[in-house]
Coordinates of C-alpha atoms and ligand atoms in Angstrom, one line a residue:
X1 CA -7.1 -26.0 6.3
X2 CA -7.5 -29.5 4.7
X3 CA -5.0 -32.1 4.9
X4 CA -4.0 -34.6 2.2
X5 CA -2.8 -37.9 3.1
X6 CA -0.4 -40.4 2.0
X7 CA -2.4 -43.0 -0.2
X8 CA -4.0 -39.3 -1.4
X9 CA -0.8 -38.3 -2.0
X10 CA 0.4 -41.6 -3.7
X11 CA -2.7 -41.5 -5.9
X12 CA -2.2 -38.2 -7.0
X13 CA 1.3 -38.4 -7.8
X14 CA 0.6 -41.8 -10.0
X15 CA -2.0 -39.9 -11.8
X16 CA 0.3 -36.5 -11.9
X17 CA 3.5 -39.1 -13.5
X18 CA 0.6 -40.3 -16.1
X19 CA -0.4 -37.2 -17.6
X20 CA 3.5 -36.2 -17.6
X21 CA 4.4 -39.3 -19.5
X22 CA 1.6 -39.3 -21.9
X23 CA 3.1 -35.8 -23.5
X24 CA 6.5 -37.2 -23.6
X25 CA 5.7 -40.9 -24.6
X26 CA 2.3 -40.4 -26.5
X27 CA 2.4 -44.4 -27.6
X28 CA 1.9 -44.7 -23.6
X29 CA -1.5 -43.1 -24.0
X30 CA -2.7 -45.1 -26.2
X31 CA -1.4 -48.3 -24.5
X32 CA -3.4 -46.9 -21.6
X33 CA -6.6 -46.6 -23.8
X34 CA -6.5 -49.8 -24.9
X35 CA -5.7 -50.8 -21.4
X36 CA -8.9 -49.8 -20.8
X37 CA -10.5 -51.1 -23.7
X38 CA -9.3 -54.6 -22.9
X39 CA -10.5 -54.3 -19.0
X40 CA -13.9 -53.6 -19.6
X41 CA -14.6 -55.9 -22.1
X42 CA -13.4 -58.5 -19.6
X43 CA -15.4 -57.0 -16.9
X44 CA -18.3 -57.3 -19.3
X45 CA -17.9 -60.9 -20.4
X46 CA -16.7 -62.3 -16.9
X47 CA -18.3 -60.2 -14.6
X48 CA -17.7 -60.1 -10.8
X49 CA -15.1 -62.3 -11.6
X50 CA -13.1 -60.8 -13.1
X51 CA -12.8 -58.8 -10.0
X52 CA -11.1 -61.2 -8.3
X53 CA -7.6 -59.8 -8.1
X54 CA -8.5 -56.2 -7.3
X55 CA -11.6 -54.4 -7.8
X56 CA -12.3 -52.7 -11.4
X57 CA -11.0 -49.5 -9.5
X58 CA -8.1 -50.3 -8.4
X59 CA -6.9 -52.2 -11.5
X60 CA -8.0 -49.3 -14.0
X61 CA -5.4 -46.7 -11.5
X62 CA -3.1 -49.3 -11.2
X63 CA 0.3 -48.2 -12.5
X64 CA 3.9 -49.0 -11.7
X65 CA 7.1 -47.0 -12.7
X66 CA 10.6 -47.6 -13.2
X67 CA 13.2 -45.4 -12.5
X68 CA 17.1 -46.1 -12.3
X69 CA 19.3 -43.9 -10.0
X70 CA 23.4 -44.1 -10.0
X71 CA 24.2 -44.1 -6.3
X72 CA 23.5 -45.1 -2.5
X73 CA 22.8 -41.3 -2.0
X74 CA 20.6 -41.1 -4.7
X75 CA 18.7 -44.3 -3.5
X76 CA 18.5 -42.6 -0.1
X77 CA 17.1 -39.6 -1.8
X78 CA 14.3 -41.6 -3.4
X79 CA 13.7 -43.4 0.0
X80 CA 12.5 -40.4 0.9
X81 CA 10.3 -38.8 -1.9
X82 CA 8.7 -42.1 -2.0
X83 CA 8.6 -42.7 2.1
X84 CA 6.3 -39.6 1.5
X85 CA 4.1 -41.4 -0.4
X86 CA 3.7 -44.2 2.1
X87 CA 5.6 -46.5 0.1
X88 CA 8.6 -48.6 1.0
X89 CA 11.4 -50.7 -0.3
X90 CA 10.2 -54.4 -1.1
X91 CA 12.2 -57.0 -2.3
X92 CA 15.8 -57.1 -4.0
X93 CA 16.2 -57.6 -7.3
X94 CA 20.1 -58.4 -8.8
X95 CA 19.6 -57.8 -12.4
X96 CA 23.5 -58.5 -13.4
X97 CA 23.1 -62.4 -12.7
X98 CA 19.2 -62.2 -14.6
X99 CA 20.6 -60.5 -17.9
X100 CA 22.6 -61.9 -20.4
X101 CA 23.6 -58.5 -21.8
X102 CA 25.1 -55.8 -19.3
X103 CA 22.7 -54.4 -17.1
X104 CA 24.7 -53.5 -14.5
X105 CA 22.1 -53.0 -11.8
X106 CA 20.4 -53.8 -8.4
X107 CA 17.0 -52.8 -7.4
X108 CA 14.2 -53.2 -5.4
X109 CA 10.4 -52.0 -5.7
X110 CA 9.1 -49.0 -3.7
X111 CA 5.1 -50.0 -2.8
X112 CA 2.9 -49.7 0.1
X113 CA 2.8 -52.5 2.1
X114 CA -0.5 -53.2 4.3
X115 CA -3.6 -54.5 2.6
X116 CA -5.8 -51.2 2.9
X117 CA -3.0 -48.8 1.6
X118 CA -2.9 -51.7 -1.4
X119 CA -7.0 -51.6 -2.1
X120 CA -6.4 -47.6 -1.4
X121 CA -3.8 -47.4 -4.5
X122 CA -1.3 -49.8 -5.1
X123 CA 1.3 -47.6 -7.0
X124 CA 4.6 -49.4 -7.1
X125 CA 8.0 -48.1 -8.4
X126 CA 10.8 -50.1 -9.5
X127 CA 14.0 -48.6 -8.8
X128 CA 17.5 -49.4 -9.7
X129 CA 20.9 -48.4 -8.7
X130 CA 24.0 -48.9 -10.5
X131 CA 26.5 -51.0 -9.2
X132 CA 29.7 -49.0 -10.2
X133 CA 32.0 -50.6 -8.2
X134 CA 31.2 -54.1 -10.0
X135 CA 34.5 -54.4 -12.0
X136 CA 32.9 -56.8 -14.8
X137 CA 31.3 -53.5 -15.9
X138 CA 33.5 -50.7 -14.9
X139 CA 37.2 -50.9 -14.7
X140 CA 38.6 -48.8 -12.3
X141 CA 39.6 -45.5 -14.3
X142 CA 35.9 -45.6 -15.5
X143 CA 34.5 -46.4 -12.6
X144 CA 36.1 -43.6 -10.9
X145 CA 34.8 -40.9 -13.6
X146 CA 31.4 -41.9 -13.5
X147 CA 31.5 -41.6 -9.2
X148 CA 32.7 -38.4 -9.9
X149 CA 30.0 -37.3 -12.2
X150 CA 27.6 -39.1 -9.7
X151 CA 28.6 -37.1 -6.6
X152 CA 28.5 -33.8 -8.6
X153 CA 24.8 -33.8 -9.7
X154 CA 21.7 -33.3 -7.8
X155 CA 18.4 -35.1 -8.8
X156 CA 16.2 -34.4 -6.0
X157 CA 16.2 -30.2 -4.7
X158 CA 16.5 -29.9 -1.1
X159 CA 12.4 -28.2 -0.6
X160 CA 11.3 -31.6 -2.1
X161 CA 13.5 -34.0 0.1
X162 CA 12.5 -31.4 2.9
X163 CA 8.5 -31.8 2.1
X164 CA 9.3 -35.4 1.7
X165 CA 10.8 -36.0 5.3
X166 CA 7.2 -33.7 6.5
X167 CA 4.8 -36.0 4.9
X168 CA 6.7 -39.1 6.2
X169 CA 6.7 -37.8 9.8
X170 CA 3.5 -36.3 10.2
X171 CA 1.9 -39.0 7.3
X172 CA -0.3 -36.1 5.4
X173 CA 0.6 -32.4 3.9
X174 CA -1.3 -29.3 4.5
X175 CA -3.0 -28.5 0.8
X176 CA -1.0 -25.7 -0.3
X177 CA 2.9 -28.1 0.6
X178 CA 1.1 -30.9 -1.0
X179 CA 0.8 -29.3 -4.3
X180 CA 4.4 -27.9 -4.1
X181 CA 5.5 -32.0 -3.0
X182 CA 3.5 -33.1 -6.2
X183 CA 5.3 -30.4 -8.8
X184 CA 8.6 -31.3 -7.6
X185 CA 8.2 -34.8 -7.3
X186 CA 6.7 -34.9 -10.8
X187 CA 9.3 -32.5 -12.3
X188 CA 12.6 -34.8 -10.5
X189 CA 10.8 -38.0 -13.3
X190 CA 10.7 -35.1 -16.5
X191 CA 12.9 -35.8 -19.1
X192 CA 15.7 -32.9 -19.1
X193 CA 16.1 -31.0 -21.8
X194 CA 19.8 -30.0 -21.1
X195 CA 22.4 -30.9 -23.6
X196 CA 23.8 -34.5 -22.8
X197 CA 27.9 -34.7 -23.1
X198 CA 28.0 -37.1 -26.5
X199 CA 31.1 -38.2 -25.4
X200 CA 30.6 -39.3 -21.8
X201 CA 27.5 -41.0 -22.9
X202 CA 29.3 -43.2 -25.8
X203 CA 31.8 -44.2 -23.7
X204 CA 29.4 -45.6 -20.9
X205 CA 27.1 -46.8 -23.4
X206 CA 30.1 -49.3 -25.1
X207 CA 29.9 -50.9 -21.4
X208 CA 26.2 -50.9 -21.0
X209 CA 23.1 -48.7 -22.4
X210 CA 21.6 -48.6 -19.2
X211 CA 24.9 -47.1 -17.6
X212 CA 24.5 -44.6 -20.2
X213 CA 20.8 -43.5 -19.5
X214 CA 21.4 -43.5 -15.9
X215 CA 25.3 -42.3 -15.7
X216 CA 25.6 -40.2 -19.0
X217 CA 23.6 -37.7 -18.0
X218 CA 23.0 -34.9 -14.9
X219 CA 19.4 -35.7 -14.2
X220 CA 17.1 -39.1 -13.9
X221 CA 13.6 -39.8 -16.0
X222 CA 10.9 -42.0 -15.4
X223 CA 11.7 -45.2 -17.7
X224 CA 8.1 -46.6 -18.2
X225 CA 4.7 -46.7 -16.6
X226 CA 3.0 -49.7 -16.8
X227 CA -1.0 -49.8 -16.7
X228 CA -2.5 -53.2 -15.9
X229 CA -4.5 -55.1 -17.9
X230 CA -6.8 -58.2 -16.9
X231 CA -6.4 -60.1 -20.7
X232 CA -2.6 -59.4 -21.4
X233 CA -2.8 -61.7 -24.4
X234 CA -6.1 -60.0 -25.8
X235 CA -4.0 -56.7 -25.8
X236 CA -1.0 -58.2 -27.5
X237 CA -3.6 -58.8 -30.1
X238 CA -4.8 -55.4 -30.5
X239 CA -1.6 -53.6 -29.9
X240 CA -0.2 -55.5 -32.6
X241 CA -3.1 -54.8 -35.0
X242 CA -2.7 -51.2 -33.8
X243 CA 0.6 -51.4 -35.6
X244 CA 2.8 -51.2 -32.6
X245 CA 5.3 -53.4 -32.5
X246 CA 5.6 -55.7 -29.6
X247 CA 8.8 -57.5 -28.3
X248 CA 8.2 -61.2 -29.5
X249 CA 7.1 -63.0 -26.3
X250 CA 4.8 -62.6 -22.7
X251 CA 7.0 -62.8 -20.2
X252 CA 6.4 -64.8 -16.9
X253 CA 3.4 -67.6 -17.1
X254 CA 2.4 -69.0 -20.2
X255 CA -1.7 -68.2 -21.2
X256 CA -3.6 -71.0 -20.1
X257 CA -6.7 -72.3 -18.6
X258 CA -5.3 -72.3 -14.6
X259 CA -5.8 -69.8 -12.2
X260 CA -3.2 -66.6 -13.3
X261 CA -0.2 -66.4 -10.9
X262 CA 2.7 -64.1 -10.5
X263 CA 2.8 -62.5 -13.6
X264 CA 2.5 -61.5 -17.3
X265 CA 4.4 -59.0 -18.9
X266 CA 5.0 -57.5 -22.3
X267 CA 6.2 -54.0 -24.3
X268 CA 7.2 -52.5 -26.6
X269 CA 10.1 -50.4 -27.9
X270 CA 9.4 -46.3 -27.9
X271 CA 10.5 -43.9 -30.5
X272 CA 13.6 -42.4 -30.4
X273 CA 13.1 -39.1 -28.4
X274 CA 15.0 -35.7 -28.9
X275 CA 17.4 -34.9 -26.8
X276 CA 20.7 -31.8 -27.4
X277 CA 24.0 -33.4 -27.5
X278 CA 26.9 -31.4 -26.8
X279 CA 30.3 -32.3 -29.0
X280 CA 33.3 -32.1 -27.8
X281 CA 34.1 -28.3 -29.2
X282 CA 31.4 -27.1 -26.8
X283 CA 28.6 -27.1 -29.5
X284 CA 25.5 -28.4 -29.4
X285 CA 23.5 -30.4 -32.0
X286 CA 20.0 -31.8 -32.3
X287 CA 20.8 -35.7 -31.0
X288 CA 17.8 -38.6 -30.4
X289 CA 18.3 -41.3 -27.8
X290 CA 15.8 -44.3 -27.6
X291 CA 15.8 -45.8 -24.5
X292 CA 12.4 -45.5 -23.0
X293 CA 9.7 -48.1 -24.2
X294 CA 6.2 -48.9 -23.2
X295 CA 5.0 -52.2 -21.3
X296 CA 2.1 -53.4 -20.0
X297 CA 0.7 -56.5 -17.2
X298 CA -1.6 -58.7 -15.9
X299 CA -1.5 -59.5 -12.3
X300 CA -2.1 -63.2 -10.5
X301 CA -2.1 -64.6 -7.4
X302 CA 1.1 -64.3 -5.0
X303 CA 3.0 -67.7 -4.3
X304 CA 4.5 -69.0 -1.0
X305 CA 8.3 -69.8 -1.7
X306 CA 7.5 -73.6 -2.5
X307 CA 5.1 -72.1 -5.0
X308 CA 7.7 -69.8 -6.6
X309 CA 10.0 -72.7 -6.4
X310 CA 7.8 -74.5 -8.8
X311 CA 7.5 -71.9 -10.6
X312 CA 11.2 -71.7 -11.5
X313 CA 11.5 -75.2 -11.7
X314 CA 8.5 -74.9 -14.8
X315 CA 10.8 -72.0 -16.2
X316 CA 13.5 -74.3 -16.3
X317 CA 11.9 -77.2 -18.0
X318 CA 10.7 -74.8 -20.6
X319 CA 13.9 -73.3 -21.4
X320 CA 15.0 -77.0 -21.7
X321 CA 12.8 -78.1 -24.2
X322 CA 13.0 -75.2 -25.7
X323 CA 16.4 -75.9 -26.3
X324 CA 15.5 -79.2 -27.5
X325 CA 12.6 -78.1 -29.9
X326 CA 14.2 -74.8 -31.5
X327 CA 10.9 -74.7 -34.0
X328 CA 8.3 -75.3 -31.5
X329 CA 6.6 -72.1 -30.1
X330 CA 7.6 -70.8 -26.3
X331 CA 4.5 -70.2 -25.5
X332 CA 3.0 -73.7 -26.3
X333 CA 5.5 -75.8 -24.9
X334 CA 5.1 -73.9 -21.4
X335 CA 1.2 -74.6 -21.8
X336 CA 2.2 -78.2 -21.9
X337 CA 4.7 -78.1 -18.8
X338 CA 2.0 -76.1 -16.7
X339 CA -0.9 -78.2 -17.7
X340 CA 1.2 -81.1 -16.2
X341 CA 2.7 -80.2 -13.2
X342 CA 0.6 -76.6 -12.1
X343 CA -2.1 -77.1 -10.0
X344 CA -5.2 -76.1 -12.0
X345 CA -7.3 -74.4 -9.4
X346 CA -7.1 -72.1 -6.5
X347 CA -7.9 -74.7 -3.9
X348 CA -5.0 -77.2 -5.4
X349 CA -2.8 -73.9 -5.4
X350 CA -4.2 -73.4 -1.6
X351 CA -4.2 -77.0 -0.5
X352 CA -0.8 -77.8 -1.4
X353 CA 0.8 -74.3 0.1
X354 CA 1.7 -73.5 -2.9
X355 CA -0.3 -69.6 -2.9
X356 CA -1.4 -67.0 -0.6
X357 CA -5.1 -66.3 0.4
X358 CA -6.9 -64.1 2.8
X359 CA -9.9 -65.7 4.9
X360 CA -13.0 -64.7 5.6
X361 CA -16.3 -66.0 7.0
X362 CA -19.1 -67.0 4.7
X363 CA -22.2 -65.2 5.5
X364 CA -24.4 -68.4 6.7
X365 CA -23.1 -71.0 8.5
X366 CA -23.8 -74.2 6.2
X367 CA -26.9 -75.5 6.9
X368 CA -26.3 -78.8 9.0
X369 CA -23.3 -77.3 10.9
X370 CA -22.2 -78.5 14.5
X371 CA -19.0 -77.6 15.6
X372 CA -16.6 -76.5 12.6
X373 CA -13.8 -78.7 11.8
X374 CA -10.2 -78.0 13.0
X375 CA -8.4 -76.9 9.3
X376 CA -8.6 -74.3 7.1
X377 CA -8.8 -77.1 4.2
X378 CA -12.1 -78.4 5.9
X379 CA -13.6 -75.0 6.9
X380 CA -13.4 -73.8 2.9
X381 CA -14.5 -76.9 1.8
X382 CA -17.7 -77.4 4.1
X383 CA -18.7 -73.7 3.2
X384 CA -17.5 -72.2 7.0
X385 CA -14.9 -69.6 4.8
X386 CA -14.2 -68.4 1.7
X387 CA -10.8 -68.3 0.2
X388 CA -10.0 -64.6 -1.8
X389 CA -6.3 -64.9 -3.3
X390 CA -3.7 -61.8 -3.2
X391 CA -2.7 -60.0 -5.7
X392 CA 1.1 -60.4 -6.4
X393 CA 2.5 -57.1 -5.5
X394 CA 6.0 -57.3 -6.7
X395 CA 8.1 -58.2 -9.8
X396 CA 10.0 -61.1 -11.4
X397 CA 13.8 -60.8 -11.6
X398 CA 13.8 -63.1 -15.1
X399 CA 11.5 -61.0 -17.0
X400 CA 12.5 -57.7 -15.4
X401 CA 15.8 -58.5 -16.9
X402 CA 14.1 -59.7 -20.1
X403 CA 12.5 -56.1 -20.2
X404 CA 15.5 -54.1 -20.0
X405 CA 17.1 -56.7 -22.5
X406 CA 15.0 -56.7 -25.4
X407 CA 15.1 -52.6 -25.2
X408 CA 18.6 -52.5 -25.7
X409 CA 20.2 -52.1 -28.8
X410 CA 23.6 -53.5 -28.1
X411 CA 24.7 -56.5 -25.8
X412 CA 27.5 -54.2 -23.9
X413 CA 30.3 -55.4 -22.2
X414 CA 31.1 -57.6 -19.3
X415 CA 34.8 -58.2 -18.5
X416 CA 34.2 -62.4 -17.7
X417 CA 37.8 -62.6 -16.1
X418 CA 36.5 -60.5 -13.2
X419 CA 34.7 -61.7 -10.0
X420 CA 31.3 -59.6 -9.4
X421 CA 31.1 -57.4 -6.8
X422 CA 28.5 -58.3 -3.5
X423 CA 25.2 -56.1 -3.6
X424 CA 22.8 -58.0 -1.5
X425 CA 19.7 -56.8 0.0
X426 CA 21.9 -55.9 3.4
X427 CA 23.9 -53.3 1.3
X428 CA 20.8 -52.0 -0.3
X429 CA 19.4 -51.3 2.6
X430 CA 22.5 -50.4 4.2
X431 CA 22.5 -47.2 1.3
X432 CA 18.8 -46.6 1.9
X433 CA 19.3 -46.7 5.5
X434 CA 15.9 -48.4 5.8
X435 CA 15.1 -52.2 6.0
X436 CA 14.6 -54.1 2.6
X437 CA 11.0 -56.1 3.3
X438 CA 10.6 -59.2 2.1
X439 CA 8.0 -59.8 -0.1
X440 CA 7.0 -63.6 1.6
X441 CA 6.9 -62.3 5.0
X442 CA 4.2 -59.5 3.8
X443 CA 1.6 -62.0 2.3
X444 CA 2.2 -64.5 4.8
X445 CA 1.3 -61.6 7.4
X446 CA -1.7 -60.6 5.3
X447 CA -3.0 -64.3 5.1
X448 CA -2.3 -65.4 9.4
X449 CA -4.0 -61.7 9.6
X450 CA -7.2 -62.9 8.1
X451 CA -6.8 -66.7 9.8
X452 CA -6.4 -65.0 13.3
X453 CA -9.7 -62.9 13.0
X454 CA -11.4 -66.0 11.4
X455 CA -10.2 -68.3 14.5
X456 CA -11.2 -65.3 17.1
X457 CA -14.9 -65.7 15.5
X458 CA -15.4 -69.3 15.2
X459 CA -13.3 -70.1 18.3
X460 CA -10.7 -72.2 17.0
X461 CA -7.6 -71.2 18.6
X462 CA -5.5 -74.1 17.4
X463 CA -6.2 -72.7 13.2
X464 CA -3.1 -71.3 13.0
X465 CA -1.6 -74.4 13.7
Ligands
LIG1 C1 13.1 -51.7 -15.0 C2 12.8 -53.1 -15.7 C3 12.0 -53.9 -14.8 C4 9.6 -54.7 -14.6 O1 8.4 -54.4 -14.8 O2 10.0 -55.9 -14.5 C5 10.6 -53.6 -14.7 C6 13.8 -50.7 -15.9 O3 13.8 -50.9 -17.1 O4 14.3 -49.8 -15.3 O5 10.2 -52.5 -14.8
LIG2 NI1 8.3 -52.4 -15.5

C-alpha cells in the first residue's frame, strides 16, 4: 500500500485549506486569481529572473495561514497537527508591544525548516496564542472566565492529534489515515456554524476583537491565507481597480529599484460573514461578525541581524519624517531613506553581511584561473561561485501587528497602570513543549551549508573563516 509523506502531506493540506477558504471567503479566490495573473505576467516580462526567490512552482503553491489559539494546550495541540506536516515552530513574535490597539497575543510561525522541505513546499502558518494572564488586557475576574471557557472546549479530536503523533514518528501516512489526517485537519480551520454566546463575545470584544474571535467562541478558524505574489504593488493596482478595497499602505519595504528584502505585505478587509448568535433568553438569531480579511505578499531576500538592524533603523527614520512631513506620502519618503542608506545590489547586501546567500560553483572555472583566492568576496567576484539569495521564510512583528490592526474595528482596551506579563520565546516553547528555532540560526546554517561543500570542492579549508 502506498505511503504519503510529510511535504506530500503539507502540500496537500495547503491546497485542501485553499479550496475550503475559497467557499467561505470567495474575495480570497479571486485574490488568488489575480495572484496568478500578476506572476505570470512578471515571469513573462522578466524571465528566469524573476525566478530568483523560488521557482515559478513554488511561488504559485505558496500560501501561509494564520490561525490564533487561546491556550498553552491548545498551542501544544497544534504543535502536533502541524509536527505532522513536517513543520515546526520558528521565531517569536510578541504582538502586544507591536500594536497600538489591543492585540493581546504572542505567536510564532509553524514552517518547515531545511532547504529541500522549503523548495518541496514552503507552507507556513502563523499562529497565536492569547496571553490571558497579561493583566493590561484581562483583569482577573475576566481573566478567570475566559480560562474557564478555554479548558472546557476541544478544538482538535483525539483521532486527529492521534494521526498527528503517527505521521510525526513514522514521517509518512499509509493512504487511507492520510485522507482521514487531511479531513480532520481541514475541518479543525472551518468556520463553525454553532451559535456564538452574544454576550460572552461583547464582553471580550470591549477588551480586544481578537480576544473575541479567539476566546468568544468554542471552536478556532483559519484567519487568512495569503498567496504570494512577485509585483505586490502591480496587484495593489488591480485589486483596487477590481473594486476591492485595500488597507491604505504596503507594509514592510518601500517599492524601489534595490534588490526586494524581507517583505511586502498588504490586504484587505472581508465581508462580514454569518454567524447564529445566541441571546441571553436562550434564543438564537441570525448575527454577522467581520473579522476575517484577505492579504497578500511578496517575498525578498532573508537579512543577517546587522541587516535587519538596518532595516529597523530605515523604519525608524521613516516614521520620523513622517512625523515631520504629515502631507508627504509614506511610501515616497521611505524611497528616499532606502535609496540613501540600503545597499542597492545583492553583492553590496552580500559584501557588507548584511543578507543571506547560498553558494555554489560556477560551471567553468574562469578562464585564466590558478589557484582560487582565499574569500568568498573574491571567489564571486572572479567568477569561481555564484551567489543565489534565500527567500525570507518568516514574518515581520511591525506589519503583522499592522495587519491585525487595520482589521479591527475598535482600538479595545489596555489598562496602562498595569505591568505586562512575560511571554518570551522560553514560555512559548515551554507550552509547546518543543524548542522555538530561531530564524537567524536557520539561514546562517543554510548559507555555511553551501560554503562548506563549496570549500570541500575547491579545497579551501580556511573559507569559512
Ligand atoms: C495574524 C497576523 C499576522 C502576517 O502575515 O504578518 C500575519 C493574524 O491576524 O492572526 O498573518
Ligand atoms: Ni498573514
Amino acid at each position: 500500500m502506498s505511503t504519503i509523506s510529510q511535504w506530500q502531506l503539507r502540500a496537500a493540506f495547503a491546497v485542501r485549506l485553499s479550496e475550503m477558504y475559497g467557499r467561505e471567503v470567495p474575495a480570497y479566490t479571486t485574490l488568488v486569481d489575480v495572484s496568478r495573473e500578476v506572476n505570470e505576467d512578471v515571469l513573462g516580462t522578466r524571465g528566469a529572473d524573476a525566478e530568483r526567490l523560488g521557482s515559478i512552482g513554488r511561488v504559485t503553491a505558496e500560501r501561509h495561514g494564520a490561525i490564533r489559539v487561546g491556550t498553552p494546550r491548545e498551542l501544544a495541540q497544534v504543535a502536533r497537527v502541524f509536527g505532522a506536516l513536517g513543520m515546526h515552530p520558528v521565531g517569536f513574535y510578541d504582538l502586544r508591544e507591536a500594536a497600538a490597539s489591543a492585540v493581546p497575543v504572542v505567536s510564532t510561525a509553524f514552517r518547515p525548516v531545511d532547504g529541500e522541505e522549503l523548495a518541496l513546499n514552503p507552507f507556513r502558518v502563523f499562529t497565536s496564542m492569547l496571553t490571558t494572564a497579561d493583566p493590561r488586557f484581562f483583569d482577573a475576574d475576566l481573566r478567570a472566565r475566559l480560562e474557564a471557557f478555554l479548558a472546557a472546549r476541544e478544538l482538535f479530536p483525539p483521532e486527529l492529534l492521534a494521526l498527528a503523533d503517527r505521521a510525526a514518528a513514522e514521517r509518512e501516512l499509509p493512504e487511507s489515515e492520510a485522507e482521514r489526517f487531511l479531513q480532520l485537519a481541514v475541518a479543525a480551520f472551518e468556520l463553525s456554524r454553532e451559535p456564538v454566546d452574544r454576550a460572552w463575545y461583547r464582553t471580550l470584544e470591549r477588551i480586544s476583537a481578537v480576544a473575541a474571535d479567539v476566546g468568544g467562541v468554542r471552536s478556532t478558524h483559519i484567519n487568512h491565507l495569503t498567496p504570494r505574489v512577485l509585483d505586490i504593488d502591480d496587484l495593489y493596482r488591480r485589486m483596487t481597480d477590481r473594486g476591492i478595497e485595500m488597507i491604505d499602505t504596503i507594509q514592510g519595504p518601500p517599492a524601489w529599484k534595490g534588490p526586494d528584502v524581507l517583505l511586502r505585505q498588504t490586504s484587505f478587509r472581508a465581508l462580514a460573514e454569518p454567524r447564529p448568535m445566541r441571546l441571553a433568553d436562550g434564543s438564537v438569531e441570525d448575527g454577522a461578525l467581520r473579522v476575517r480579511f484577505g492579504e497578500v505578499e511578496a517575498r525578498g531576500i532573508a537579512l543577517t541581524r546587522e541587516g535587519r538592524a538596518l532595516y529597523d533603523e530605515l523604519l525608524g527614520r521613516v516614521d520620523e519624517q513622517t512625523s515631520a512631513n504629515p502631507t508627504a506620502a509614506r511610501g515616497d519618503l521611505a524611497r528616499g531613506v532606502w535609496e540613501r542608506h540600503m545597499p542597492g545590489s545583492e553583492a553590496e547586501l552580500a559584501a557588507k553581511g548584511l543578507a543571506y546567500f547560498t553558494y555554489r560553483l560556477a560551471d567553468e572555472r574562469p578562464s585564466d584561473a590558478g589557484r582560487p583566492p582565499a574569500t568568498v568576496d573574491a571567489l564571486v567576484r572572479q567568477g569561481w561561485l555564484h551567489a543565489e539569495p534565500i527567500v525570507y521564510e518568516d514574518f515581520l512583528p511591525r506589519s503583522a501587528a499592522g495587519i491585525f490592526q487595520s482589521n479591527l474595528s475598535g482600538e479595545g482596551t489596555r489598562y496602562g497602570d498595569q505591568e505586562g506579563t512575560a511571554y518570551d520565546a522560553a514560555r512559548l516553547a515551554g507550552a509547546i513543549g518543543r524548542d522555538v528555532l530561531d530564524p537567524y540560526a536557520l539561514y546562517a546554517r543554510q548559507q555555511a551549508d553551501s560554503l562548506g561543500r563549496v570549500a570541500r570542492e575547491l579545497d579551501l579549508p580556511d573559507l569559512l573563516g
